[in-house]
PDB file of C-alpha atoms in Angstrom:
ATOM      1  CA  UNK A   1      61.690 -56.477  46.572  1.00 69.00           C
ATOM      2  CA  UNK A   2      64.372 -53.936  46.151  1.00 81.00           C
ATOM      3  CA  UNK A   3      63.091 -50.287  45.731  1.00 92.00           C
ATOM      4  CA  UNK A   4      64.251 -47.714  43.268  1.00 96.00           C
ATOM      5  CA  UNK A   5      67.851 -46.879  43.308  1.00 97.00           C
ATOM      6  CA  UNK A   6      69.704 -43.900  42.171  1.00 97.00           C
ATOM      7  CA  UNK A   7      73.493 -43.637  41.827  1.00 97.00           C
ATOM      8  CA  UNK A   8      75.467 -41.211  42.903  1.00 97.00           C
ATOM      9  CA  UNK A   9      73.928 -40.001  45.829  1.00 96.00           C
ATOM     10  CA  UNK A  10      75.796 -36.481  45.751  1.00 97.00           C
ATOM     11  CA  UNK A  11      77.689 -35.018  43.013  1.00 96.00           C
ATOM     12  CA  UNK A  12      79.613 -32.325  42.728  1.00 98.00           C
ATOM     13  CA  UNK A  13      80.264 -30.696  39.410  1.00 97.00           C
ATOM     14  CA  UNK A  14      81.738 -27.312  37.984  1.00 97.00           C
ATOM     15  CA  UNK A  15      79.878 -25.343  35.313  1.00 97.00           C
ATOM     16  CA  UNK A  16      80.364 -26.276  31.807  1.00 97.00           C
ATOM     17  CA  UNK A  17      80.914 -29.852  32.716  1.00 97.00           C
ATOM     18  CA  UNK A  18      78.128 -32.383  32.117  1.00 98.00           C
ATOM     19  CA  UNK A  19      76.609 -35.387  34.254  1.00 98.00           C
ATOM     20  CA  UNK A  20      75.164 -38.500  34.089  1.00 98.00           C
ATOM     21  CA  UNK A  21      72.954 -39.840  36.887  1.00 98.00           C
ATOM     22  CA  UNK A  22      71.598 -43.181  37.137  1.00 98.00           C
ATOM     23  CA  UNK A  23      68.269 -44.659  38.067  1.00 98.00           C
ATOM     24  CA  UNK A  24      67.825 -48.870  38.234  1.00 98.00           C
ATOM     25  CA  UNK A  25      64.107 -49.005  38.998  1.00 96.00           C
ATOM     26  CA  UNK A  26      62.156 -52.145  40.443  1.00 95.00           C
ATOM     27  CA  UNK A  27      62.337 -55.503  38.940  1.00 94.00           C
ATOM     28  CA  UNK A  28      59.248 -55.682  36.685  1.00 91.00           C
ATOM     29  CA  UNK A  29      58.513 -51.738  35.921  1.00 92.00           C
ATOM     30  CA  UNK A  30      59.103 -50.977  32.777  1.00 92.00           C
ATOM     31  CA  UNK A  31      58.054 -46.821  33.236  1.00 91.00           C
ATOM     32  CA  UNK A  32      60.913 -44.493  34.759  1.00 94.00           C
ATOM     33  CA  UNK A  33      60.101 -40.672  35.150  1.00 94.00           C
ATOM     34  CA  UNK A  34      62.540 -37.963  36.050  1.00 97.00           C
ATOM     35  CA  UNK A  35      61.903 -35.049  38.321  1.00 97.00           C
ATOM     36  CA  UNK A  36      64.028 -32.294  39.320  1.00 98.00           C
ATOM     37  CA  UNK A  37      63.568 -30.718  42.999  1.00 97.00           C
ATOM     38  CA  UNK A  38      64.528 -26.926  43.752  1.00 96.00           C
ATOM     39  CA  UNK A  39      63.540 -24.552  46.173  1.00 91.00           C
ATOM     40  CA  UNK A  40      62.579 -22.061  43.877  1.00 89.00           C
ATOM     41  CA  UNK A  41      60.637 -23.843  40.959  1.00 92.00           C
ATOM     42  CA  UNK A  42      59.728 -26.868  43.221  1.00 93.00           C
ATOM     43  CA  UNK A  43      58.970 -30.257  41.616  1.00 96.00           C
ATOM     44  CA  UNK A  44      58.956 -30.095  37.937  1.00 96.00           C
ATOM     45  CA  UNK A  45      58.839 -33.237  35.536  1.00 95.00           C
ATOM     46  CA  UNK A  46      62.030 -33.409  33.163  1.00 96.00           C
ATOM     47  CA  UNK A  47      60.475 -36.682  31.202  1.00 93.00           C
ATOM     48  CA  UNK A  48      59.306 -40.438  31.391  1.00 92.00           C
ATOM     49  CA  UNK A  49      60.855 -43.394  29.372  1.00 93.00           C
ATOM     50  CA  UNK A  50      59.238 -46.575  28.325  1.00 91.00           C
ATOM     51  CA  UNK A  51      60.606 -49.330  27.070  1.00 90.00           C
ATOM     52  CA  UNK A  52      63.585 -47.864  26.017  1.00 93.00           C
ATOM     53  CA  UNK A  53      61.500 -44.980  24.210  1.00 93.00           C
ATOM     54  CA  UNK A  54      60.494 -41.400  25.396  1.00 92.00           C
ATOM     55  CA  UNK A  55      57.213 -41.023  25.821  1.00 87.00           C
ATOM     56  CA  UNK A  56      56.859 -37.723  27.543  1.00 86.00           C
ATOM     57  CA  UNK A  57      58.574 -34.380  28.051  1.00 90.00           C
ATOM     58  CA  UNK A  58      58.924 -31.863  30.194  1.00 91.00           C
ATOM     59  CA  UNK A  59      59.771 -28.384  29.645  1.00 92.00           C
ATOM     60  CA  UNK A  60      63.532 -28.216  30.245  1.00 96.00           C
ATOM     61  CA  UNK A  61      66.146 -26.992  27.712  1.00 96.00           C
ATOM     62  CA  UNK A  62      67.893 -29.499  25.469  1.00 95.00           C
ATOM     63  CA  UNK A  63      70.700 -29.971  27.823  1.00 97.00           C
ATOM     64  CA  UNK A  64      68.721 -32.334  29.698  1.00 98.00           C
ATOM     65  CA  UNK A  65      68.445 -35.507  28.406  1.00 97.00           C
ATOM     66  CA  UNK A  66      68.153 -39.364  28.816  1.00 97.00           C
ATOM     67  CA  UNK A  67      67.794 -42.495  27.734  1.00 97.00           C
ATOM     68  CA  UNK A  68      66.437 -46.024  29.034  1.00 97.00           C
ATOM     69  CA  UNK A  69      68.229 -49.404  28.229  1.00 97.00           C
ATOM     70  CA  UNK A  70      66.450 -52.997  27.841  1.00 96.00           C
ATOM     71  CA  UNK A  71      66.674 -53.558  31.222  1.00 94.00           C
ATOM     72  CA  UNK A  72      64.966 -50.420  31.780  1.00 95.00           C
ATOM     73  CA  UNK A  73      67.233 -48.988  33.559  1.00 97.00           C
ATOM     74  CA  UNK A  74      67.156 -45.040  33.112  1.00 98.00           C
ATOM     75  CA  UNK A  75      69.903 -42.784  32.703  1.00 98.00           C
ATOM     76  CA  UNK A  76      69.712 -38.890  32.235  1.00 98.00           C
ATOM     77  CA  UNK A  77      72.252 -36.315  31.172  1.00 98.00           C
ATOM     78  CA  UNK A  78      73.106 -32.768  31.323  1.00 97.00           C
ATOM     79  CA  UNK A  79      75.219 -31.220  29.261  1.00 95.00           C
ATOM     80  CA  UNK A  80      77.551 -28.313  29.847  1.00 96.00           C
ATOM     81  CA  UNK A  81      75.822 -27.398  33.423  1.00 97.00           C
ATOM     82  CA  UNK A  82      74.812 -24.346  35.021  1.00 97.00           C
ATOM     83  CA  UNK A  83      74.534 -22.543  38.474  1.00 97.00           C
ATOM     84  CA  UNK A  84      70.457 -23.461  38.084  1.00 96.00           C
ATOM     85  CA  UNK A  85      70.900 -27.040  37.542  1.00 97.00           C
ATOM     86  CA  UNK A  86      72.056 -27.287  40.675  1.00 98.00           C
ATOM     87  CA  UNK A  87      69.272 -29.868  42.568  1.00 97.00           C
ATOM     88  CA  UNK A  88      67.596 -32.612  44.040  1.00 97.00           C
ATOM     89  CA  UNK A  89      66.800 -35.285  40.652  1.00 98.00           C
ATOM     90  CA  UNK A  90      64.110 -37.962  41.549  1.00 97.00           C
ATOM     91  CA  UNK A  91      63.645 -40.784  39.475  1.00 96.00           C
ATOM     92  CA  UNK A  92      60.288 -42.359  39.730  1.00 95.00           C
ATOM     93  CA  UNK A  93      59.731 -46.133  38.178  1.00 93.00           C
ATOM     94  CA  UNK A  94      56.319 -47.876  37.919  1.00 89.00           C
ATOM     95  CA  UNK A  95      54.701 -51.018  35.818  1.00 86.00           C
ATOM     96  CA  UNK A  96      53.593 -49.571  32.545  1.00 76.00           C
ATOM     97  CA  UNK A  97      52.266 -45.627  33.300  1.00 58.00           C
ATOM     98  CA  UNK A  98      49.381 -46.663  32.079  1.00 62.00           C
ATOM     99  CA  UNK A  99      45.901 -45.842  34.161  1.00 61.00           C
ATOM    100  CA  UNK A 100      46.316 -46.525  37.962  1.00 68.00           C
ATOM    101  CA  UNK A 101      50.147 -47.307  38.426  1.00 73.00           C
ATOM    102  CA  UNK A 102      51.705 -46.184  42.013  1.00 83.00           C
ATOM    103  CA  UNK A 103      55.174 -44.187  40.911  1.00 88.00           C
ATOM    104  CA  UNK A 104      57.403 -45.455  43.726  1.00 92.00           C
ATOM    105  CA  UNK A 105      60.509 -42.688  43.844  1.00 95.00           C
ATOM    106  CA  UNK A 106      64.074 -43.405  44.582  1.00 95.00           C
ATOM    107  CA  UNK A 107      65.939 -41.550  47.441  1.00 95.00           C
ATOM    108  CA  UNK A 108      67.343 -38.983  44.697  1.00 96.00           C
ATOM    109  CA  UNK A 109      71.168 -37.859  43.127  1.00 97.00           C
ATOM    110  CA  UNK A 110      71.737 -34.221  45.097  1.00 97.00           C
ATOM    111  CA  UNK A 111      73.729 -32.088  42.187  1.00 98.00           C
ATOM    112  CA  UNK A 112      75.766 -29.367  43.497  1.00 98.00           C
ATOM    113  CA  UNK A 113      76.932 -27.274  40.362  1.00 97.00           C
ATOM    114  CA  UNK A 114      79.783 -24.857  41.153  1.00 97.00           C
TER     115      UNK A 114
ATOM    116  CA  UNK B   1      48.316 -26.976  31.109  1.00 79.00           C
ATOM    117  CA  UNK B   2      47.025 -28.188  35.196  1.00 87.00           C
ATOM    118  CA  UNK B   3      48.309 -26.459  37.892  1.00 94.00           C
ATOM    119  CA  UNK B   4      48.362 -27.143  41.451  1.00 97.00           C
ATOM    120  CA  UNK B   5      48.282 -24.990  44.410  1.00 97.00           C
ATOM    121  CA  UNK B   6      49.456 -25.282  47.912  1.00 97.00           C
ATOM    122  CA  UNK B   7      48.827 -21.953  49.954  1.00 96.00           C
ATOM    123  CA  UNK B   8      49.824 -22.862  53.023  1.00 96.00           C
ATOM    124  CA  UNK B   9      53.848 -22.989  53.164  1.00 96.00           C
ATOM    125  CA  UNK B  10      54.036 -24.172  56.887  1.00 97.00           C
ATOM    126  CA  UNK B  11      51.835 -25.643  58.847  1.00 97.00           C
ATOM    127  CA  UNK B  12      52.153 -26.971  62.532  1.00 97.00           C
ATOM    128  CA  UNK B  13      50.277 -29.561  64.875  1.00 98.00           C
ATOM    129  CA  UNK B  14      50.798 -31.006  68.724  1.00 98.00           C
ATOM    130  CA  UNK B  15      51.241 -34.449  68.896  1.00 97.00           C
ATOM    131  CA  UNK B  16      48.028 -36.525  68.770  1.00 97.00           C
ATOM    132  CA  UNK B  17      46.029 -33.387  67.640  1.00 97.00           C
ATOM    133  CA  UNK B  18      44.637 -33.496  63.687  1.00 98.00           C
ATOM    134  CA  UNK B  19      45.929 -31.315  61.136  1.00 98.00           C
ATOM    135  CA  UNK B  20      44.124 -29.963  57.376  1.00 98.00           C
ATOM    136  CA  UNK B  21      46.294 -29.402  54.922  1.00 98.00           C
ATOM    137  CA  UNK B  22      44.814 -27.336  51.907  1.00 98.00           C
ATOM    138  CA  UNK B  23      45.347 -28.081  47.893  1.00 98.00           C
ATOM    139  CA  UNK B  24      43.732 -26.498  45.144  1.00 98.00           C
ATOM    140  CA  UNK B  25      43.950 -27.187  41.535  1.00 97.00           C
ATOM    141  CA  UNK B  26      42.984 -26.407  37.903  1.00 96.00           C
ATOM    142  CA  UNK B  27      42.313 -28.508  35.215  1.00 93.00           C
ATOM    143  CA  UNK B  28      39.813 -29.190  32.128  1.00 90.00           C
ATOM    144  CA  UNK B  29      39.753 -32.521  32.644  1.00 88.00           C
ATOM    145  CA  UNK B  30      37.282 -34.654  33.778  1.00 87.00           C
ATOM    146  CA  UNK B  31      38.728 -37.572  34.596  1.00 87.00           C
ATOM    147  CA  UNK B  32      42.289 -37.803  36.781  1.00 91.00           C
ATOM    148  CA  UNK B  33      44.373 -38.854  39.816  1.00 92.00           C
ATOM    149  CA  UNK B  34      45.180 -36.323  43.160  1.00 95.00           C
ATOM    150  CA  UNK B  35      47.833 -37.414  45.097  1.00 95.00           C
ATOM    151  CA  UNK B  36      49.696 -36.762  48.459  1.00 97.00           C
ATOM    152  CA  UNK B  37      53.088 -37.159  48.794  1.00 97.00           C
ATOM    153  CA  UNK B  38      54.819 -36.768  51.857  1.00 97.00           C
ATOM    154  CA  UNK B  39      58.661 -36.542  51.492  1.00 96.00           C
ATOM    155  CA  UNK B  40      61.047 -36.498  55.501  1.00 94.00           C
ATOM    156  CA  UNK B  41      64.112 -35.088  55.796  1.00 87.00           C
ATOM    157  CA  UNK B  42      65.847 -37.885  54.006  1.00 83.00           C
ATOM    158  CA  UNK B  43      64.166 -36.877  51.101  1.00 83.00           C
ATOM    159  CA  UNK B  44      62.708 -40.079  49.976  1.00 87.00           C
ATOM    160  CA  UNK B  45      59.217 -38.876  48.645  1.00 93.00           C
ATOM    161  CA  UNK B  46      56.723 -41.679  49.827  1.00 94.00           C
ATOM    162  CA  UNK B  47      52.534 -41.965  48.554  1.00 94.00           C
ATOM    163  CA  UNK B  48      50.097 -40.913  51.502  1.00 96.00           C
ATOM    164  CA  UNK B  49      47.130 -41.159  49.774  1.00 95.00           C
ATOM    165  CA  UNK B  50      45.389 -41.285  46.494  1.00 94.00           C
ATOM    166  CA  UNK B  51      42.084 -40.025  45.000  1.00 94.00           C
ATOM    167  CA  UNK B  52      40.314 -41.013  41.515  1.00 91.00           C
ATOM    168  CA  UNK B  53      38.376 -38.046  40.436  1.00 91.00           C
ATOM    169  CA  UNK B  54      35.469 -40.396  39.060  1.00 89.00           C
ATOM    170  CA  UNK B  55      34.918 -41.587  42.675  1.00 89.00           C
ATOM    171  CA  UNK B  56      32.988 -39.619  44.814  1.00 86.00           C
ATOM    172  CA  UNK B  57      33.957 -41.523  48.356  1.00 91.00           C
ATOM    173  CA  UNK B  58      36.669 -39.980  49.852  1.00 94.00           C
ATOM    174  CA  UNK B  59      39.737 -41.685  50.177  1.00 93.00           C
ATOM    175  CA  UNK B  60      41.378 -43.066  53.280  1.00 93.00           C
ATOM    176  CA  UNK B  61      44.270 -45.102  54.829  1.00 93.00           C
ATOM    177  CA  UNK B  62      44.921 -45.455  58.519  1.00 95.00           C
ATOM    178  CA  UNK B  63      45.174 -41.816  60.254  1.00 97.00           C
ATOM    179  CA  UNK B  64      45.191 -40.088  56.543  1.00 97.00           C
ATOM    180  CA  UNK B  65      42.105 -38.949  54.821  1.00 97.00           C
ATOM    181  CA  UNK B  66      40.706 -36.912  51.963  1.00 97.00           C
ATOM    182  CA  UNK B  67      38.111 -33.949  51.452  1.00 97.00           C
ATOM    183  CA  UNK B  68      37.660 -33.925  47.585  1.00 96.00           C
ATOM    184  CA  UNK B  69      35.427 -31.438  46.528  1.00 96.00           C
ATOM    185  CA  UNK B  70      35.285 -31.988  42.957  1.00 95.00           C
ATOM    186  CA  UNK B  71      32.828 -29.101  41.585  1.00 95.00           C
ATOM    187  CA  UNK B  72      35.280 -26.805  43.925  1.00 96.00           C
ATOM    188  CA  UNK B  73      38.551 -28.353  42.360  1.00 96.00           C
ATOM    189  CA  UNK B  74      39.690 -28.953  45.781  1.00 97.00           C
ATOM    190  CA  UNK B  75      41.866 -31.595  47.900  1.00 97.00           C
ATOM    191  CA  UNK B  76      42.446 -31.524  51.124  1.00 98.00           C
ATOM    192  CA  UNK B  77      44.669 -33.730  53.481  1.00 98.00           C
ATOM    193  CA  UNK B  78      43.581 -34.780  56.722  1.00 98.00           C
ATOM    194  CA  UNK B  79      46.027 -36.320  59.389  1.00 98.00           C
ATOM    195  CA  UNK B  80      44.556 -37.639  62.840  1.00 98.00           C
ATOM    196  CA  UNK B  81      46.169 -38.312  66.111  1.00 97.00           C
ATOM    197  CA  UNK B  82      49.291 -37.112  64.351  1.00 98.00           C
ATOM    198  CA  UNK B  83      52.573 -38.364  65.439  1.00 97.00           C
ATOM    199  CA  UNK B  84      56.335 -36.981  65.427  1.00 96.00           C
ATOM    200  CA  UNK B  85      56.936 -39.269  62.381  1.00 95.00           C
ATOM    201  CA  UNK B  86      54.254 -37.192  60.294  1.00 97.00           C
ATOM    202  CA  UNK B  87      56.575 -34.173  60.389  1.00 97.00           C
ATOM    203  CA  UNK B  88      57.837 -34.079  56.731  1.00 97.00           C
ATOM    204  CA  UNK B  89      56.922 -31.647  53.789  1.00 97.00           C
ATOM    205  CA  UNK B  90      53.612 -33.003  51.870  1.00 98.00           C
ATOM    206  CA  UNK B  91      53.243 -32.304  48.420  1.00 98.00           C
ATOM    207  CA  UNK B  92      49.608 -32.604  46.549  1.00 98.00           C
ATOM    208  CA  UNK B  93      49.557 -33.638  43.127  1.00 96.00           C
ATOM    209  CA  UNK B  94      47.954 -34.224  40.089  1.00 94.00           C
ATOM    210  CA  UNK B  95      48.097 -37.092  37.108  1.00 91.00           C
ATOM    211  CA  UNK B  96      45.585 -37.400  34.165  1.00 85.00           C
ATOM    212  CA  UNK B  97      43.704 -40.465  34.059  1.00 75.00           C
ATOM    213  CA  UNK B  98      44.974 -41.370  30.924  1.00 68.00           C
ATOM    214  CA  UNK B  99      48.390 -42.966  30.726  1.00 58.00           C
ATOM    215  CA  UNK B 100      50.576 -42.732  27.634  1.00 58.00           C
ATOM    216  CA  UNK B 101      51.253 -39.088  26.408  1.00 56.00           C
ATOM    217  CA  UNK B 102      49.812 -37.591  29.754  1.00 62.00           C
ATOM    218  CA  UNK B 103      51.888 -39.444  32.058  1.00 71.00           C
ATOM    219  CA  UNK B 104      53.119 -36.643  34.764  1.00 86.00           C
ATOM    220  CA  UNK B 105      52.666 -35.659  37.600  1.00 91.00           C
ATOM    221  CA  UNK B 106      52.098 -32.137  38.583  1.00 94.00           C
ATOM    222  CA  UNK B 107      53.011 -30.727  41.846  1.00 96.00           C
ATOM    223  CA  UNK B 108      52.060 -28.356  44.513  1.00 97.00           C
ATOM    224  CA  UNK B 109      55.080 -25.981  46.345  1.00 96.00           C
ATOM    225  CA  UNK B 110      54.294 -28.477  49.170  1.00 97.00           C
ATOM    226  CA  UNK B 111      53.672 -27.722  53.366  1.00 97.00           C
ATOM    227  CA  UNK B 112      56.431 -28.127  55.444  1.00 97.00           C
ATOM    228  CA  UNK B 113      54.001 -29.782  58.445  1.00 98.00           C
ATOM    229  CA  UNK B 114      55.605 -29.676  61.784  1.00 97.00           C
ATOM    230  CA  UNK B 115      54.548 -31.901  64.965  1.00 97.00           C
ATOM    231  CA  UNK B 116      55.335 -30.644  68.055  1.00 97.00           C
ATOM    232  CA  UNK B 117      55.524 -32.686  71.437  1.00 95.00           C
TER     233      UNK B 117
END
């Protein structure tokens, strides 16, 4: 079984621009969760889709946002980007999110804002 | 809100020795999930081990084990005979036990663990 994939691998982006990474999690899991990676704030949850609905959300500005499709395939945006955004993004999928799932993470999108 | 700490940024071990690492955390919950990640230098962040708070045995797979010390809100990671391939950073983490609204998990800064030959 295929694991969690995230496209691109590296980007490279100026600020004011926005982005939109992509996350195709494994066949049958119907839960994706973002995560953003820094060396300074560490790992810090950005949200969690479900069946094409958001069911959670981090603390992160409007800027940041997503959406999942009915394959639930996860996509997440940010709008006109900053120095800070720059990043590791993780995209997590499991079966449902509910009780005892395992979140099994993709390899990540590395966002270089300039 | 939980939090989870990791106080020890670095940590190293010789080859086939055994290695602690040391999480703490905070919560009002009674019920939840502790986790440790470990995530190599290709960054793919892969599941060590996990712990159910409502279980008193502590958890273990292969080389990895557990010291969860519930009344002391701690979690610590064991790793026997450890082996150049264990060189990664580990993160701890936490996850409520219910799903739905609470589905996140919370992490520690993490331990950069290094193995030496």
């Amino acid at each position: 079984k295929a694991g969690v994939t995230q496209t691109p691998r590296y980007l490279i982006k100026t600020r004011g621009q926005q982005v939109t990474l992509s996350c195709s999690p494994i066949s049958g899991h119907r839960s994706v969760s973002w995560y953003q990676q820094t060396p300074g704030q560490g790992l810090q949850f950005l949200f969690e889709y479900f069946s094409e609905t958001q069911r959670n959300k981090g603390n992160f500005p409007g800027r940041f946002s997503g959406r999942q499709f009915s394959n639930s395939r996860s996509e997440m945006n940010v709008s006109t980007l900053e120095l800070g955004d720059s990043a590791l993004y993780l995209c997590a999928s499991s079966l449902s999110g509910q009780d005892y799932n395992e979140q099994f993470f993709g390899p990540g999108t590395r966002l270089t804002v300039l | 809100a939980q939090t989870v700490t990791q106080s020890q940024p670095e940590m190293s071990v010789q080859e086939a020795e055994t290695v602690t690492l040391s999480c703490t955390y905070d919560t009002s919950e009674s019920d939840y999930y502790l986790f440790w990640y470990k995530q190599p230098p290709s960054r793919q962040m892969i599941l060590v081990i996990r712990q159910e708070a409502y279980k008193q045995q502590n958890a273990t797979e292969n080389r990895f084990s557990v010291n969860f010390q519930k009344a002391a809100k701690s979690f610590s990671l064991k790793i026997s005979d450890s082996q150049l391939g264990d060189a990664a950073m580990y993160f701890c983490a936490y996850r409520s036990y219910s799903g739905g609204s609470n589905y996140k998990l919370t992490f520690g800064k993490g331990t950069l663990l290094t193995v030496n030959p």
